[in-house]
GROMACS .gro file of C-alpha atoms in nm:
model
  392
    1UNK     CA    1   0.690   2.360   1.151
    2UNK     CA    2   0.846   1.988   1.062
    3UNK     CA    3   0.924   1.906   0.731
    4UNK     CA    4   0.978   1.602   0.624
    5UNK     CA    5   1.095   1.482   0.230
    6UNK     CA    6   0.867   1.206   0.085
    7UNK     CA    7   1.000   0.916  -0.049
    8UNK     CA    8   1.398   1.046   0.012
    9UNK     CA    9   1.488   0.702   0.044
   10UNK     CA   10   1.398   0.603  -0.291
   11UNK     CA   11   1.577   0.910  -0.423
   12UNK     CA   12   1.923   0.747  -0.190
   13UNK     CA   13   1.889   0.404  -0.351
   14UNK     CA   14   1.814   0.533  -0.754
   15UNK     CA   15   2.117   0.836  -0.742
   16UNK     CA   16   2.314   0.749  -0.488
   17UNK     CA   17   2.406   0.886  -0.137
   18UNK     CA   18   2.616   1.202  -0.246
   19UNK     CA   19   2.358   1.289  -0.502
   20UNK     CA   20   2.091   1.301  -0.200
   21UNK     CA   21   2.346   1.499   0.003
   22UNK     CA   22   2.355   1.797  -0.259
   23UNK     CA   23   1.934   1.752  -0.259
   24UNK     CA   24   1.911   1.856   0.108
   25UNK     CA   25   2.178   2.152   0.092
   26UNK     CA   26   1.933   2.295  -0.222
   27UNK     CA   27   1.606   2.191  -0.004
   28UNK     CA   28   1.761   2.411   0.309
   29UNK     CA   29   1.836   2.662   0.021
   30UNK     CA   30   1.470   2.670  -0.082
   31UNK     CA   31   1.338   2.654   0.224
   32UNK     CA   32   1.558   2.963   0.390
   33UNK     CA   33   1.491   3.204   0.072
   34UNK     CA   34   1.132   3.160   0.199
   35UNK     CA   35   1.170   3.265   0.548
   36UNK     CA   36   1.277   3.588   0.666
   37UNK     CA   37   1.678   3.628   0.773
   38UNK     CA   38   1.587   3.654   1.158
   39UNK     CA   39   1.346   3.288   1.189
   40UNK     CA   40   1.491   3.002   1.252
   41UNK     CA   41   1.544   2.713   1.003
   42UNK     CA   42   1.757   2.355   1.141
   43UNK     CA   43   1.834   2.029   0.962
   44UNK     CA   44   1.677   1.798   1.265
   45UNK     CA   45   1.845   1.466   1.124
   46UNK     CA   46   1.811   1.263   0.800
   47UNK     CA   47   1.557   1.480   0.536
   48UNK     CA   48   1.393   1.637   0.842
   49UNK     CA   49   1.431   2.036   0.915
   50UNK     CA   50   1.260   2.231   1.137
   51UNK     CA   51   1.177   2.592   1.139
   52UNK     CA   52   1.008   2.857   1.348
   53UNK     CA   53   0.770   3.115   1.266
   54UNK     CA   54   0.673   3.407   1.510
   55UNK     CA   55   0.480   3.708   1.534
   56UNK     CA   56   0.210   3.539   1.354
   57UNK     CA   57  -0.127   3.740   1.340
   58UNK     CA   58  -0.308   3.382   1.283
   59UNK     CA   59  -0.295   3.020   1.198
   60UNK     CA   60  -0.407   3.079   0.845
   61UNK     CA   61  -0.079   3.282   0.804
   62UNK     CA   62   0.091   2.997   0.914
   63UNK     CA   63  -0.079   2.798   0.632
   64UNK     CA   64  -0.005   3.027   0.425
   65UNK     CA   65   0.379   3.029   0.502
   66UNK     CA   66   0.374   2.624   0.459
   67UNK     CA   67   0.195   2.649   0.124
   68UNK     CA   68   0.459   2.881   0.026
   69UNK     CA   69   0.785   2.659   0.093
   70UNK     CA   70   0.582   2.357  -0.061
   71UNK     CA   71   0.517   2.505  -0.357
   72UNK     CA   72   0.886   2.579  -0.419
   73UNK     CA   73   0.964   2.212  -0.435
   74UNK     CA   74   0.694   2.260  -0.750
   75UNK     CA   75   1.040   2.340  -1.021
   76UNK     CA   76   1.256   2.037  -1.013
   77UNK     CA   77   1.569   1.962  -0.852
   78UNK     CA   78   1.874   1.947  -1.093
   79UNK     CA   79   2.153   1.805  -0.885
   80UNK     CA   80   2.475   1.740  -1.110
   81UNK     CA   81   2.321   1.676  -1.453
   82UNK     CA   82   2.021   1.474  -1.255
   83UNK     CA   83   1.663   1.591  -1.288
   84UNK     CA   84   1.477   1.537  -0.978
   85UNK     CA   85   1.140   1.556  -0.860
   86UNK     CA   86   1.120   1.581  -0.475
   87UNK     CA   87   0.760   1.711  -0.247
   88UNK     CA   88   0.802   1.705   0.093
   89UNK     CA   89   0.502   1.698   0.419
   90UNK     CA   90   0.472   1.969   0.673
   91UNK     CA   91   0.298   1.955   0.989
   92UNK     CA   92   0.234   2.275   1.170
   93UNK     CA   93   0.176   2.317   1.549
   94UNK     CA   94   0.154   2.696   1.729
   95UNK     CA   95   0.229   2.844   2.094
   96UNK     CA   96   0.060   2.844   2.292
   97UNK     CA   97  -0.284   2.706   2.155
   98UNK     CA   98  -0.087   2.373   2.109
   99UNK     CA   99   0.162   2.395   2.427
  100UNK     CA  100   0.386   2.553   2.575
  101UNK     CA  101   0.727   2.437   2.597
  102UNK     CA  102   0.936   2.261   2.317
  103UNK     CA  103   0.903   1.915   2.339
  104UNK     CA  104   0.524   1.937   2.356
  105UNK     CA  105   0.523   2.168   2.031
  106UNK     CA  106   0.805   1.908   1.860
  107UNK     CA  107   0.570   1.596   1.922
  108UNK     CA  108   0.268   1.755   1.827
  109UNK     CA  109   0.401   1.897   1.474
  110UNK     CA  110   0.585   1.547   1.406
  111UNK     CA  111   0.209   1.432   1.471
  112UNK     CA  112   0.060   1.662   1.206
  113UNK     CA  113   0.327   1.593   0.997
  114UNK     CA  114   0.284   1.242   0.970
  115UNK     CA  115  -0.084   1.286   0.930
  116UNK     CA  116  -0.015   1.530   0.626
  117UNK     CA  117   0.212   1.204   0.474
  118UNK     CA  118  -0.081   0.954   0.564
  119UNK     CA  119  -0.346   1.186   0.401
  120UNK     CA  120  -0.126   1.123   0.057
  121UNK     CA  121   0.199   1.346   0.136
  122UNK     CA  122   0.287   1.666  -0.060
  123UNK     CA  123   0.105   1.882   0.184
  124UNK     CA  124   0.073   2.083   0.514
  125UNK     CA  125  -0.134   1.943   0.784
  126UNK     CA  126  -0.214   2.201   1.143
  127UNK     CA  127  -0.227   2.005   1.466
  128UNK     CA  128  -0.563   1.925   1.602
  129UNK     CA  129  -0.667   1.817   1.949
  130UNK     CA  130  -0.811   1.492   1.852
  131UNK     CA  131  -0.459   1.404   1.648
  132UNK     CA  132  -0.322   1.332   1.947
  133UNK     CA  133  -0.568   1.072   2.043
  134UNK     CA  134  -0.551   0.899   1.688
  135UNK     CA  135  -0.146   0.892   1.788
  136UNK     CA  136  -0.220   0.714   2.077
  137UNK     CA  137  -0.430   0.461   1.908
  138UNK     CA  138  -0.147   0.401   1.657
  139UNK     CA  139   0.089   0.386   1.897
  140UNK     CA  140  -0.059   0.131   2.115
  141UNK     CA  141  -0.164  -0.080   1.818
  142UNK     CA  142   0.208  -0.045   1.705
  143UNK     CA  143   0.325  -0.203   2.068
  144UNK     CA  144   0.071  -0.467   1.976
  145UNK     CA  145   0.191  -0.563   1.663
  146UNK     CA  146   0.567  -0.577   1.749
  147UNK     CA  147   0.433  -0.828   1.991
  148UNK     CA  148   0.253  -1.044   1.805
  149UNK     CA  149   0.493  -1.056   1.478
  150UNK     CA  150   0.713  -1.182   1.765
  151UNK     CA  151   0.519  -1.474   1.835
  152UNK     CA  152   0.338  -1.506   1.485
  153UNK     CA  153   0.025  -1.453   1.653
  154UNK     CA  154  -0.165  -1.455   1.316
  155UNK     CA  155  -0.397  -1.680   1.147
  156UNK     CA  156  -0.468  -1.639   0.742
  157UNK     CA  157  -0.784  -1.708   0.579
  158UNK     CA  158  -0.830  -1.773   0.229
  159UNK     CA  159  -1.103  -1.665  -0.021
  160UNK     CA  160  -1.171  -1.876  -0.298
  161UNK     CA  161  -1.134  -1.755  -0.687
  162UNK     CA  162  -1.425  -1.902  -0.895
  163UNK     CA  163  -1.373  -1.945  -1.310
  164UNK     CA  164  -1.702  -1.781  -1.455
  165UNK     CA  165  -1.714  -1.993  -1.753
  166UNK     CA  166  -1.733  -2.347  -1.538
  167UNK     CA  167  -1.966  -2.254  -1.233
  168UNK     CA  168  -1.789  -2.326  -0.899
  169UNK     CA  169  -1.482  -2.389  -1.049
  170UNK     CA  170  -1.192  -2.293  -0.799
  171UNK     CA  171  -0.914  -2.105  -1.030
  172UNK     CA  172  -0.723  -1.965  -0.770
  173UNK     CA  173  -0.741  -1.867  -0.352
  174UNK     CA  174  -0.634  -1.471  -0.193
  175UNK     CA  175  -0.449  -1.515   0.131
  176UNK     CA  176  -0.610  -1.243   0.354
  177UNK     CA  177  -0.435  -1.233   0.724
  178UNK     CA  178  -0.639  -1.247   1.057
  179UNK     CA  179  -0.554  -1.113   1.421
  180UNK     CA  180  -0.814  -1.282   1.613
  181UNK     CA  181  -0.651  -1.175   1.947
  182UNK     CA  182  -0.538  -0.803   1.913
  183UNK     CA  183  -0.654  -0.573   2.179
  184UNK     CA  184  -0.718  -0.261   2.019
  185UNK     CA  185  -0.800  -0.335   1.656
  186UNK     CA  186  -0.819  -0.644   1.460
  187UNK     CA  187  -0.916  -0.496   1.133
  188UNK     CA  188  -0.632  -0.516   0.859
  189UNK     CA  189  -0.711  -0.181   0.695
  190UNK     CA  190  -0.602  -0.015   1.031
  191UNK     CA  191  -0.307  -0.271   1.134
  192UNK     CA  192  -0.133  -0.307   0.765
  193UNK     CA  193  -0.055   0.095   0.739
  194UNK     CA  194   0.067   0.103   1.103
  195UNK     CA  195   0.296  -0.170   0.997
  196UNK     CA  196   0.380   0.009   0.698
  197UNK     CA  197   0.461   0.320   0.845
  198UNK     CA  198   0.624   0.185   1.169
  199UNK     CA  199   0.840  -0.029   0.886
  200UNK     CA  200   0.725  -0.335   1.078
  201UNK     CA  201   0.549  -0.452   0.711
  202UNK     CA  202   0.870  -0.656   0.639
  203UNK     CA  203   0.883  -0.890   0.896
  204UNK     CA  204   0.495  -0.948   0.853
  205UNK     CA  205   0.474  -0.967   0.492
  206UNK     CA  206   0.755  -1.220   0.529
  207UNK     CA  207   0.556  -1.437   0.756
  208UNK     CA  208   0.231  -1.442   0.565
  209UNK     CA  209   0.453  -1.529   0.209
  210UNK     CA  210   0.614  -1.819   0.415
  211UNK     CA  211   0.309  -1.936   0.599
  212UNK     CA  212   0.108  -1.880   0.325
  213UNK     CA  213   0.301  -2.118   0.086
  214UNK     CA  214   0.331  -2.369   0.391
  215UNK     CA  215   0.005  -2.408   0.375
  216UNK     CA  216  -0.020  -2.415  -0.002
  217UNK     CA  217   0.197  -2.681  -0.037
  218UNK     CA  218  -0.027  -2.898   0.203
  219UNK     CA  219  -0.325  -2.834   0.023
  220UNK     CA  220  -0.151  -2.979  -0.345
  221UNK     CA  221  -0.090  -3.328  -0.168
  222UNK     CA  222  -0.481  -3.305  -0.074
  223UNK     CA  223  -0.577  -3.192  -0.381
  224UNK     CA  224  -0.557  -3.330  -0.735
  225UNK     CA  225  -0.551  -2.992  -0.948
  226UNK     CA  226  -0.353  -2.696  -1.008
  227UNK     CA  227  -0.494  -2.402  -0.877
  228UNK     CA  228  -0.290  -2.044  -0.782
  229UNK     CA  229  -0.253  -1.904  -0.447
  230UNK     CA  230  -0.302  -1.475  -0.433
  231UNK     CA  231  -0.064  -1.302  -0.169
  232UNK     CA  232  -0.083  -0.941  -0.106
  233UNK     CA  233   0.226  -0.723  -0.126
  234UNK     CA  234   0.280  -0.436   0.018
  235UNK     CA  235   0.403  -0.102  -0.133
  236UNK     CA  236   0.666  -0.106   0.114
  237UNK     CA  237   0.772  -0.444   0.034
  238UNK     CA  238   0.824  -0.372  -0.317
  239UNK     CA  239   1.097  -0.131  -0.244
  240UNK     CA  240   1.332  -0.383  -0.112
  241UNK     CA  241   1.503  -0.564  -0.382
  242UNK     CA  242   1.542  -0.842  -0.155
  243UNK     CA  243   1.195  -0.952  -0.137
  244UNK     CA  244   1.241  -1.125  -0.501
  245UNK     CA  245   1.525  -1.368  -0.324
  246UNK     CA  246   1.309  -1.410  -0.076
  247UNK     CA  247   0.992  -1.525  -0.277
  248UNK     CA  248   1.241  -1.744  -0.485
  249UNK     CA  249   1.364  -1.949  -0.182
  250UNK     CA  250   0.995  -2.016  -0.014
  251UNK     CA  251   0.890  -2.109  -0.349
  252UNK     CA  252   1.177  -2.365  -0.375
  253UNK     CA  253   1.144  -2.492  -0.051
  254UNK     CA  254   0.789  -2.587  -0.042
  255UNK     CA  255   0.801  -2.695  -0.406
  256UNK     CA  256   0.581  -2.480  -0.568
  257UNK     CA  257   0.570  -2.360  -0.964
  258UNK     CA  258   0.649  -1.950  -0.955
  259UNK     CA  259   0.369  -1.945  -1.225
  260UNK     CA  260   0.148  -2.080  -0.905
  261UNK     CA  261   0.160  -1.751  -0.713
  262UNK     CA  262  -0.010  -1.426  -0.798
  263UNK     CA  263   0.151  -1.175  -0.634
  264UNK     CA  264  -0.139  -0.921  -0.529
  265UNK     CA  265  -0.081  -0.515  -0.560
  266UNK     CA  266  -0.241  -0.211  -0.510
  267UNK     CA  267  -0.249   0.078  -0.802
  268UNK     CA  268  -0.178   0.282  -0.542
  269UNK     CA  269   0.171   0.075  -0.514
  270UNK     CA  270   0.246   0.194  -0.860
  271UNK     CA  271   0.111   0.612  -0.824
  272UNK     CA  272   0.490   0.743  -0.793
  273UNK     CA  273   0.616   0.529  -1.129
  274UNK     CA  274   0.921   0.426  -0.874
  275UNK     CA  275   1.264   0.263  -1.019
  276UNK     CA  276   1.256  -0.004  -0.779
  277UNK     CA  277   0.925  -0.102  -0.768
  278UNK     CA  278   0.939  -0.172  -1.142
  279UNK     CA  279   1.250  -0.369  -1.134
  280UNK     CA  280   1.121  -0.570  -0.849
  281UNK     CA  281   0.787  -0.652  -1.042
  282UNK     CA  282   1.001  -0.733  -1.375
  283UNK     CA  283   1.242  -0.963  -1.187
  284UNK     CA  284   0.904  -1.177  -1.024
  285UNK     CA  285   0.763  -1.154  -1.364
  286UNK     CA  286   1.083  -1.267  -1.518
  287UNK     CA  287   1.089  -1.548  -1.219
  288UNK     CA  288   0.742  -1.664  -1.394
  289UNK     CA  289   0.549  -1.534  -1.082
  290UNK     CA  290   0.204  -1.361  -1.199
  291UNK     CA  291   0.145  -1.017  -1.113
  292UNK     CA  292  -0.215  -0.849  -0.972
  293UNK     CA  293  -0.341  -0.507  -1.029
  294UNK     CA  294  -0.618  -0.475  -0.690
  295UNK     CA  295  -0.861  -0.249  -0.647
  296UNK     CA  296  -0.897  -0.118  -1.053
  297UNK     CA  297  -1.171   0.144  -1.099
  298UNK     CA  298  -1.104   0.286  -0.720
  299UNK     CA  299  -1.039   0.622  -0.892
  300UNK     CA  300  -0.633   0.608  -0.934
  301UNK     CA  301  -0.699   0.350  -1.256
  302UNK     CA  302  -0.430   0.445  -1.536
  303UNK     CA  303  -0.358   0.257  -1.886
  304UNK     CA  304  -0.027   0.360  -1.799
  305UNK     CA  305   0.014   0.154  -1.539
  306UNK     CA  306  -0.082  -0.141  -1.754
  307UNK     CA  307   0.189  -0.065  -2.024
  308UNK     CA  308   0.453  -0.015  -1.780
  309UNK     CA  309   0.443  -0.269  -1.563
  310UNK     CA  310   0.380  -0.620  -1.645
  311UNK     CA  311   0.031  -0.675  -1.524
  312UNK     CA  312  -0.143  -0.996  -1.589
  313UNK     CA  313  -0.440  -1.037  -1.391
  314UNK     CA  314  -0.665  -0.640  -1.304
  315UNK     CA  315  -0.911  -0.704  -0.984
  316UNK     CA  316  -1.202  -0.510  -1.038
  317UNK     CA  317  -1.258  -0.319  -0.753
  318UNK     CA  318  -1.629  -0.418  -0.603
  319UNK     CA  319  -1.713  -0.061  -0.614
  320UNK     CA  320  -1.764  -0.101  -1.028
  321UNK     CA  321  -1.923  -0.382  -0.997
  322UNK     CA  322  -2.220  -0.228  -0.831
  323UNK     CA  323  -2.247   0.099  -1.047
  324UNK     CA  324  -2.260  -0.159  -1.315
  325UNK     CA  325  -2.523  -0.336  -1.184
  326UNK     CA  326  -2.750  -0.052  -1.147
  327UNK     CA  327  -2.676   0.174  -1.393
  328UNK     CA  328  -2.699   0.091  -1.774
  329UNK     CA  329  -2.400   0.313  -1.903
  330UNK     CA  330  -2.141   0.211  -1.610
  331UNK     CA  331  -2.222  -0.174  -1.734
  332UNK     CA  332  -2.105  -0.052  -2.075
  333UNK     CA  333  -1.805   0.111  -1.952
  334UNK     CA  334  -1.728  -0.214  -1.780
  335UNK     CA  335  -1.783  -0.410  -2.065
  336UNK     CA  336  -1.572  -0.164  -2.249
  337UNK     CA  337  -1.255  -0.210  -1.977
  338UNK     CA  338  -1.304  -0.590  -1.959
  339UNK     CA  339  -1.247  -0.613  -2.380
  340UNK     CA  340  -0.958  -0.353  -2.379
  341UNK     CA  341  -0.815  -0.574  -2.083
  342UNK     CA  342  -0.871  -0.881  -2.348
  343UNK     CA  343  -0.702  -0.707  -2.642
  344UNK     CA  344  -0.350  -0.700  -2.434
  345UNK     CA  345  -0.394  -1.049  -2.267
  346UNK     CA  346  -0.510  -0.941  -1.931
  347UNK     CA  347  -0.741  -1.171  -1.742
  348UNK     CA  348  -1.022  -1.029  -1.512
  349UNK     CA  349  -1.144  -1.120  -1.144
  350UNK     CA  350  -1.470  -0.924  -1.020
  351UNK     CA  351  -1.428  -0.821  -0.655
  352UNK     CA  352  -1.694  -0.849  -0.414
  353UNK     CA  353  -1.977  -1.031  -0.645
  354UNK     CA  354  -2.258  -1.089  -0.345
  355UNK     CA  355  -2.554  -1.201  -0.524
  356UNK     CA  356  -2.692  -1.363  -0.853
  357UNK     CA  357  -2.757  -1.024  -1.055
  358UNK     CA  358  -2.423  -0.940  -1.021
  359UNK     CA  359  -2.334  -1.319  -1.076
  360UNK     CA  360  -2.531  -1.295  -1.424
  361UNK     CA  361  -2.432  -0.935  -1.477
  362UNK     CA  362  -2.022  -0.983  -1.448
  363UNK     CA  363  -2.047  -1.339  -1.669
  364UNK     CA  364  -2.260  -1.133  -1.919
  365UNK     CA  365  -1.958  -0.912  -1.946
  366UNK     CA  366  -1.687  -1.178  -2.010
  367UNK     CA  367  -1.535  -1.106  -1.677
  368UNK     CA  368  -1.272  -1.460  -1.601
  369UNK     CA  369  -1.307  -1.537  -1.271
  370UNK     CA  370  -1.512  -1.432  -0.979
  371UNK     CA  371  -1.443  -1.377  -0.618
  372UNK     CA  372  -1.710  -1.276  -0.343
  373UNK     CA  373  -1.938  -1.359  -0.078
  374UNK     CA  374  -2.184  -1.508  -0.347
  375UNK     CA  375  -1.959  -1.836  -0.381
  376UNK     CA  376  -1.789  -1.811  -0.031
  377UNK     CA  377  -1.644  -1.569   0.287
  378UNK     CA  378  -1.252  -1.614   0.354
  379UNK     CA  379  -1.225  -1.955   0.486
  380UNK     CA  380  -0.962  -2.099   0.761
  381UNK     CA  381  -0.747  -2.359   0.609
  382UNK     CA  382  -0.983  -2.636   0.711
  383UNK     CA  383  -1.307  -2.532   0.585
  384UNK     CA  384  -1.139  -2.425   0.221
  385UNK     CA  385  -1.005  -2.806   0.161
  386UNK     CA  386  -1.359  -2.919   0.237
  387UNK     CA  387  -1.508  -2.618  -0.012
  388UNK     CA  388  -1.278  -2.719  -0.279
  389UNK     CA  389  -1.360  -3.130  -0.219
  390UNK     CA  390  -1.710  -3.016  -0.254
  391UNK     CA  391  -1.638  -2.741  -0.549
  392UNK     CA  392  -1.427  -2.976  -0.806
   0.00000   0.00000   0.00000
């Protein structure tokens, strides 16, 4: 069995290194009083341990014997005067149905371990034949990537933002990034977590923010009206403090207004209520860059996200917008979210809006602006200055 802490660096960076320190002696602590005195428990490297289980009957013991050590990390941590809450991912892998030498059983539990993490973290995760093949996938499409961020062999696309109150009214563009000549997989919902997790999301995210506001700043000498450009930040991103230098100097050196850019986030970003991610969105708030809650009714959606953060724009996620338009009582809760959303100064975009009942449907509902396929695709740089020419 691996286990590996989630989100220890965060815990580093808020308390300090010495303060992490003392959390891994009481997480070996934890661990051992679960295990009996003759198994085998090891501190790999970093927040990683190790330990081995024999004699088992069965895999579901196994199971069972993970469950167990995760649900001590259940009571808090209190390391000198400092209340901590800490979970931790286990992946699981047993002799000899898995292999049958070491290194074999070591790869294949890191492999089920990083699935548990990937599947939302704070649980165990057995090792299955067909992980191994998803690994390899990952893997290659990691080799890919380190490739291409090397020769910025990306394109971006941009989908237009329409203002529901003056029809075809462009209020704002989303940068959405293109790999038209990866191998394996072009399609950003696999690439972007691979990046994230293979902590290749910096150097990425840093090209699309700079590209992306290169070609902003061409568009405002083509045209004659202020409209805001959308870029999507990763969660990863938002834990380095850096990132609001960063989006501070490409805004000054292509001349553009901070209250010009939207920075685009995920609720999901904002599920662990981390330190750092707060300060970061409070210092681009504070730089008079916007802030974007994506994907709102996806199922994580929480007021308290929009009272502790300083949200000024909620996406709502295209999923909503078709249980509103078939279903009478889902239009009223929309209606209902839109006018709380009013009542604290939060404008509205409706994802995804394909056709004219939903058109009619999410202007009926005082939604502000619109974004889908109904108005336009994501556009290359060239066919967006013509839409807008022909738009405004």
């Amino acid at each position: 069995m691996l286990l590996d802490l989630d989100h220890f660096k965060n815990i580093n960076d808020t308390f300090g290194h010495d303060i992490g320190d003392r959390l891994l002696i009481e997480v070996a602590q934890r661990i051992q009083n679960e295990l009996r005195a003759e198994q085998i428990l090891a501190r790999l490297g970093g927040d990683e341990f190790a330990f081995i289980i024999d004699e088992l009957p069965n895999i579901h013991v196994a199971q069972v014997i993970a469950q167990r050590v995760l649900a001590t990390f259940d009571n808090l941590f209190n390391i000198q005067g400092n209340t901590i809450h800490c979970s931790a991912s286990i992946g699981v892998s047993v002799f000899p149905l898995n292999g049958d030498n070491k290194e074999v059983l070591l790869k294949f539990a890191d492999i089920a371990m990083y699935r548990a993490k990937n599947l939302g973290r704070n649980q165990v995760c057995i090792f299955q034949d067909n992980m191994n093949l998803d690994f390899q996938r990952k893997y290659q499409i990691e080799l890919e990537l380190r490739e291409a961020i090397s020769e910025s062999n990306f394109e971006l696309h941009f989908q237009p933002i329409i203002c529901a109150k003056e029809s075809n009214k462009v209020i704002g563009i989303e940068t959405l990034i293109r790999w038209p000549n990866a191998v394996t997989s072009n399609n950003p919902s696999e690439f972007i977590p691979i990046a994230e997790q293979s902590r290749l999301i910096e150097s990425l995210g840093n090209w699309i923010i700079k590209s992306a506001l290169q070609y902003f700043e061409k568009m405002r000498t083509i045209v004659n009206y202020d409209f805001y450009i959308a870029i999507n930040i990763s969660s990863y991103q938002l834990l380095n403090l850096n990132i609001v230098n960063f989006i501070s100097k490409q805004l000054s050196n292509h001349n553009i207004s901070p209250d010009l850019l939207v920075v685009e986030i995920t609720e999901t970003s904002l599920l662990n209520e981390d330190i750092i991610t707060n300060s970061v969105l409070k210092e681009l708030h504070n730089l008079g860059v916007k802030i974007a809650l994506d994907d709102f009714g996806t199922g994580y959606s929480s007021i308290s996200h929009l009272l502790n953060y300083p949200i000024d724009i909620v996406k709502l996620d295209r999923t909503l917008i078709v249980a509103a338009e078939s279903n009478t009582k889902n239009a009223r809760l929309m209606k209902g979210i839109n006018k709380m959303l009013k009542s604290i100064e939060v404008l509205t975009i409706a994802e995804g809006v394909e056709n004219k009942a939903q058109l009619t449907m999410v202007q009926n509902n005082s939604v502000d602006f619109i974004q889908g396929y109904y108005y336009s695709k994501p556009l290359s740089y060239d066919d967006l200055i013509s839409f807008v020419g022909l738009n405004n």
